[in-house]
GROMACS .gro file of C-alpha atoms in nm:
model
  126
    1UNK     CA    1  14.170   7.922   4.678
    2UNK     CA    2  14.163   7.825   4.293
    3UNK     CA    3  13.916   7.545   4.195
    4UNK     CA    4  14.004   7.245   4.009
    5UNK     CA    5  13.849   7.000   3.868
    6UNK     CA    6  13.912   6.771   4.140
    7UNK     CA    7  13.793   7.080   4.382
    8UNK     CA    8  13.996   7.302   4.645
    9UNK     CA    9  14.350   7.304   4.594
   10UNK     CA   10  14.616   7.385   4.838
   11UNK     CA   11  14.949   7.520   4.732
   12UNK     CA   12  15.298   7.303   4.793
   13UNK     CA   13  15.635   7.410   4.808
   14UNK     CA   14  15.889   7.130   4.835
   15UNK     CA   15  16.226   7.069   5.008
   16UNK     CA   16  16.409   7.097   4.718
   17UNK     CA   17  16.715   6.971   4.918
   18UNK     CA   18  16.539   6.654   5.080
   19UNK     CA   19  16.363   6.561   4.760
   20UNK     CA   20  16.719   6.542   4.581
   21UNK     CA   21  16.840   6.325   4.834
   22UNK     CA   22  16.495   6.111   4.840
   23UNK     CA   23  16.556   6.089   4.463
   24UNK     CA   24  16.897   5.956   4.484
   25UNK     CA   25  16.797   5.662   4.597
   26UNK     CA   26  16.550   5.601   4.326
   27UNK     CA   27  16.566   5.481   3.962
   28UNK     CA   28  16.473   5.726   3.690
   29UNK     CA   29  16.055   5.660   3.642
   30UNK     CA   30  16.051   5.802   4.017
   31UNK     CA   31  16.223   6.141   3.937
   32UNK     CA   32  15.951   6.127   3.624
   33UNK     CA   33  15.687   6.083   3.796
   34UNK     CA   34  15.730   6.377   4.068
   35UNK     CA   35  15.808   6.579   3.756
   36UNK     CA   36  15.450   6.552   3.565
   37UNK     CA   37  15.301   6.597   3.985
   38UNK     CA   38  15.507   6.873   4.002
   39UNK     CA   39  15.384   7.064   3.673
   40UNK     CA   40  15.018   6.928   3.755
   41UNK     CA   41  15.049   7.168   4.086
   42UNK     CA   42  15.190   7.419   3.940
   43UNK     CA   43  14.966   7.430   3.670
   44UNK     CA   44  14.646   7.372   3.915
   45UNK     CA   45  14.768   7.633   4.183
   46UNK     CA   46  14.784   7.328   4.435
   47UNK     CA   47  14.729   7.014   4.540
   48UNK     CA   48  14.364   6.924   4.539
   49UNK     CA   49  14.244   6.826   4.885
   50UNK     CA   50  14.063   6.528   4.726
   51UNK     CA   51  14.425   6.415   4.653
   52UNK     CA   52  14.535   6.401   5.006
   53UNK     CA   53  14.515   6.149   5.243
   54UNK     CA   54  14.579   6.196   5.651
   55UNK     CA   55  14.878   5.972   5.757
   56UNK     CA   56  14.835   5.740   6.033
   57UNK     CA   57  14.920   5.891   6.351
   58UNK     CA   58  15.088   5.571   6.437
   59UNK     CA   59  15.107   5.322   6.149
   60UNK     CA   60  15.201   4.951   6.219
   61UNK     CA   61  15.545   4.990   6.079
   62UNK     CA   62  15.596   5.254   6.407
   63UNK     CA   63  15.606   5.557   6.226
   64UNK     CA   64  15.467   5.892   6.372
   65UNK     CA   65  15.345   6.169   6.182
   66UNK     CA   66  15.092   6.317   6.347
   67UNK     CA   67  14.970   6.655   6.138
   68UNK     CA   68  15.145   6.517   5.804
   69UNK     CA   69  14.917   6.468   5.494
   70UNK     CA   70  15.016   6.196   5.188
   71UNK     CA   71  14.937   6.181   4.848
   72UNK     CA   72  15.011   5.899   4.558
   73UNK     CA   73  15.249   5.940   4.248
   74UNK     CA   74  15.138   5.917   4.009
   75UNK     CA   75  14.775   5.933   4.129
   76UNK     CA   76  14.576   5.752   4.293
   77UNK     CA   77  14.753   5.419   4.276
   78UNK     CA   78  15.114   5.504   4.251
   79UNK     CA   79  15.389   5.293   4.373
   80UNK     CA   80  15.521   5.670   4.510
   81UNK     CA   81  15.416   5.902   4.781
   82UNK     CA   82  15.457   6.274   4.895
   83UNK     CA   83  15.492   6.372   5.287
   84UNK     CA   84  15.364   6.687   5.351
   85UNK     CA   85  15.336   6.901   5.627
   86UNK     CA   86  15.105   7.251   5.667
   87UNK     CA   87  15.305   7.589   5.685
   88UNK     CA   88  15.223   7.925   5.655
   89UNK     CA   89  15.193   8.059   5.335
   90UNK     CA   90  15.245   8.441   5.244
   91UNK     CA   91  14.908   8.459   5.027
   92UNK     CA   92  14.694   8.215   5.198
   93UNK     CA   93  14.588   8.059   5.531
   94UNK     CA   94  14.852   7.773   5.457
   95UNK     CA   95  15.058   7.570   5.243
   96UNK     CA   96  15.213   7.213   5.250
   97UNK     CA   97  15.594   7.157   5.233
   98UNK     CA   98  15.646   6.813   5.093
   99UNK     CA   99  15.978   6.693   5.285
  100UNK     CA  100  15.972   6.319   5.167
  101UNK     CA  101  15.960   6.089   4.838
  102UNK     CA  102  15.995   5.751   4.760
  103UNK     CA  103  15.850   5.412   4.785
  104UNK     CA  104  15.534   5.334   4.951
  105UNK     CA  105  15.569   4.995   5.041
  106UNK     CA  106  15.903   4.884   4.950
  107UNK     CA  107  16.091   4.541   4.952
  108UNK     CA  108  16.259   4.414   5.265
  109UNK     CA  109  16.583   4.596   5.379
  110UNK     CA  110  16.437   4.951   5.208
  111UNK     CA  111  16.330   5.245   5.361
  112UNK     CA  112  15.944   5.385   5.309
  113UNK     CA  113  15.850   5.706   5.211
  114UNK     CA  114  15.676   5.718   5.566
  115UNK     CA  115  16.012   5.558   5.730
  116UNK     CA  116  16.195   5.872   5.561
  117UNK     CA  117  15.904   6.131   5.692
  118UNK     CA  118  15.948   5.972   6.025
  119UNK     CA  119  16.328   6.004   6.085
  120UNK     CA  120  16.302   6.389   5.885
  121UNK     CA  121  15.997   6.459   6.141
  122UNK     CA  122  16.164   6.345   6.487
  123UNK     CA  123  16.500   6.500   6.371
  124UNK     CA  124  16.291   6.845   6.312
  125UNK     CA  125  16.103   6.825   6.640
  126UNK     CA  126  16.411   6.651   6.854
   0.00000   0.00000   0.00000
């Protein structure tokens, strides 16, 4: 796996259909900032693992997403987040599909990022 400054990376491929719809719902600085994440992995060959964070396997808000990974955007104190969950990956032992965006901690009356991963993840698994 490449180093980076920040240390191992893994590489991310993203729902490019979910993400859309994630970013519909989201004034322009949010598409912004998951474009300069977006060039930073590409540019890095990944996501360093220093940048990820294990979600709660069962958060007080009553999500569920056991296995998925988060990080920040931007990082490490973003108002954004990433879902991601491992898959294989043709080069190397695995990748992460990011398959949510948005708002960490939103208002009242607005979905989270995790709320979004949670519905996406039961509707996969259901």
């Amino acid at each position: 796996m490449p180093d980076t400054s920040a240390g191992m990376a893994l590489p991310a491929v993203f729902d490019d259909a979910a993400i859309a719809e994630d970013l519909s719902h989201h004034p322009a600085v949010a598409r912004n900032a998951l474009d300069v994440f977006r060039r930073e992995v590409e540019r890095d060959g990944g996501i360093p693992f220093s940048r990820l964070k294990r979600c709660e396997v069962e958060a007080r808000d009553g999500t569920h997403l056991v296995g998925c990974v988060k990080t920040y955007v931007p990082w490490p104190t973003g108002r954004y987040g990433l879902v991601f969950l491992p898959v294989a990956h043709p080069r190397r032992p695995l990748a992460l599909r990011a398959f949510a965006y948005g708002t960490r901690h939103p208002g009242p009356n607005k979905r989270s990022v995790y709320q979004i991963a949670h519905e996406r993840r039961n509707a996969q698994s259901a």
